Amino acid sequence: MNKDNVVKKNWEFQKILDTKNQVVSKNLIIYFSKSKFFRAGISIPKQFANAVERNHYRNQIRAILRKMDISNINFDTVIIARKTFFNLSWDQKIKEVNKLYERITNGK
């Protein structure tokens, strides 16, 4: 995942969220919209952790996305973590993210 694959601007987040296409699990919500190539934005709600912890979890999700094969995912996505995501082990986090992206590429 490089600089071109990141959703940064607020209006970009809003555009993806406004499509209302989502896949939901107990630990994560991923909003998505069709695109020419893969991009991802990560959001950790403020009420769940302080700034240091939010950055830590954001970096964890980025590391998972870097290891994934994103060549066949042509979607803009916004990942929103739920409180239960923080309690998972590293392997469970990887499985959770992979499973949701599989659901997106396979049409839910």
Short mmCIF file of C-alpha atoms in Angstrom, two decimals:
data_model
loop_
_atom_site.label_atom_id
_atom_site.label_comp_id
_atom_site.label_asym_id
_atom_site.label_seq_id
_atom_site.Cartn_x
_atom_site.Cartn_y
_atom_site.Cartn_z
CA MET A 1 0.00 0.00 0.00
CA ASN A 2 1.65 3.21 -1.12
CA LYS A 3 0.73 6.90 -1.19
CA ASP A 4 -1.59 6.50 -4.17
CA ASN A 5 -3.66 3.89 -2.34
CA VAL A 6 -4.68 6.11 0.58
CA VAL A 7 -7.96 7.97 1.07
CA LYS A 8 -7.04 11.11 3.03
CA LYS A 9 -9.43 13.96 2.36
CA ASN A 10 -12.69 14.34 4.25
CA TRP A 11 -14.69 14.72 1.02
CA GLU A 12 -13.21 11.43 -0.26
CA PHE A 13 -14.34 9.67 2.93
CA GLN A 14 -17.81 11.22 2.61
CA LYS A 15 -18.13 10.23 -1.04
CA ILE A 16 -17.42 6.58 -0.16
CA LEU A 17 -19.65 6.60 2.94
CA ASP A 18 -22.53 8.18 0.98
CA THR A 19 -22.68 5.18 -1.38
CA LYS A 20 -23.93 3.17 1.64
CA ASN A 21 -22.35 -0.05 0.28
CA GLN A 22 -20.91 -1.87 3.24
CA VAL A 23 -19.83 -5.21 4.61
CA VAL A 24 -20.16 -5.60 8.36
CA SER A 25 -18.70 -7.97 10.89
CA LYS A 26 -18.58 -7.96 14.66
CA ASN A 27 -15.19 -6.24 14.60
CA LEU A 28 -15.04 -4.09 11.45
CA ILE A 29 -17.20 -2.17 9.00
CA ILE A 30 -15.92 -1.59 5.47
CA TYR A 31 -17.68 0.90 3.21
CA PHE A 32 -16.78 0.61 -0.47
CA SER A 33 -17.44 2.08 -3.89
CA LYS A 34 -16.32 0.90 -7.33
CA SER A 35 -13.08 2.42 -8.58
CA LYS A 36 -10.30 1.95 -11.14
CA PHE A 37 -7.82 0.80 -8.51
CA PHE A 38 -7.61 0.00 -4.80
CA ARG A 39 -7.61 2.77 -2.19
CA ALA A 40 -8.25 2.54 1.54
CA GLY A 41 -8.98 4.96 4.36
CA ILE A 42 -8.88 3.89 8.00
CA SER A 43 -10.97 5.35 10.81
CA ILE A 44 -10.76 4.56 14.51
CA PRO A 45 -13.47 6.35 16.55
CA LYS A 46 -12.16 8.76 19.19
CA GLN A 47 -14.22 7.33 22.03
CA PHE A 48 -12.48 3.93 21.81
CA ALA A 49 -8.87 4.95 22.40
CA ASN A 50 -6.50 7.85 22.86
CA ALA A 51 -4.46 9.23 19.96
CA VAL A 52 -1.46 6.95 20.53
CA GLU A 53 -3.59 3.80 20.58
CA ARG A 54 -5.61 4.92 17.54
CA ASN A 55 -2.38 5.40 15.58
CA HIS A 56 -1.18 1.98 16.75
CA TYR A 57 -4.32 0.23 15.49
CA ARG A 58 -4.29 2.26 12.26
CA ASN A 59 -0.71 1.14 11.65
CA GLN A 60 -1.70 -2.47 12.32
CA ILE A 61 -4.45 -2.29 9.69
CA ARG A 62 -2.03 -0.66 7.23
CA ALA A 63 0.45 -3.51 7.80
CA ILE A 64 -2.29 -6.06 7.10
CA LEU A 65 -3.27 -4.25 3.89
CA ARG A 66 0.38 -4.15 2.76
CA LYS A 67 0.62 -7.95 3.05
CA MET A 68 -2.62 -8.51 1.11
CA ASP A 69 -2.81 -9.08 -2.62
CA ILE A 70 -4.72 -5.96 -3.68
CA SER A 71 -4.29 -6.42 -7.43
CA ASN A 72 -7.84 -7.75 -7.95
CA ILE A 73 -9.60 -5.32 -5.56
CA ASN A 74 -10.82 -2.33 -7.59
CA PHE A 75 -12.65 -0.46 -4.86
CA ASP A 76 -12.27 2.68 -2.77
CA THR A 77 -12.77 1.54 0.81
CA VAL A 78 -13.13 3.06 4.27
CA ILE A 79 -12.37 0.73 7.18
CA ILE A 80 -14.01 1.60 10.49
CA ALA A 81 -12.86 -0.40 13.50
CA ARG A 82 -15.21 -1.41 16.26
CA LYS A 83 -14.21 -1.74 19.92
CA THR A 84 -14.01 -5.54 19.76
CA PHE A 85 -11.32 -5.33 17.03
CA PHE A 86 -8.76 -4.12 19.58
CA ASN A 87 -9.03 -7.30 21.67
CA LEU A 88 -8.29 -9.70 18.80
CA SER A 89 -4.94 -11.40 18.32
CA TRP A 90 -2.79 -10.47 15.32
CA ASP A 91 -3.77 -13.60 13.36
CA GLN A 92 -7.45 -12.99 14.01
CA LYS A 93 -7.12 -9.39 12.78
CA ILE A 94 -5.51 -10.59 9.54
CA LYS A 95 -8.26 -13.19 9.00
CA GLU A 96 -10.99 -10.63 9.72
CA VAL A 97 -9.70 -8.06 7.21
CA ASN A 98 -9.04 -10.70 4.53
CA LYS A 99 -12.50 -12.22 4.99
CA LEU A 100 -14.26 -8.87 4.55
CA TYR A 101 -12.26 -7.94 1.45
CA GLU A 102 -13.05 -11.37 0.01
CA ARG A 103 -16.75 -10.65 0.53
CA ILE A 104 -16.36 -7.31 -1.30
CA THR A 105 -14.57 -8.80 -4.32
CA ASN A 106 -16.99 -11.73 -4.53
CA GLY A 107 -20.01 -9.42 -4.43
CA LYS A 108 -20.87 -9.93 -0.74
#
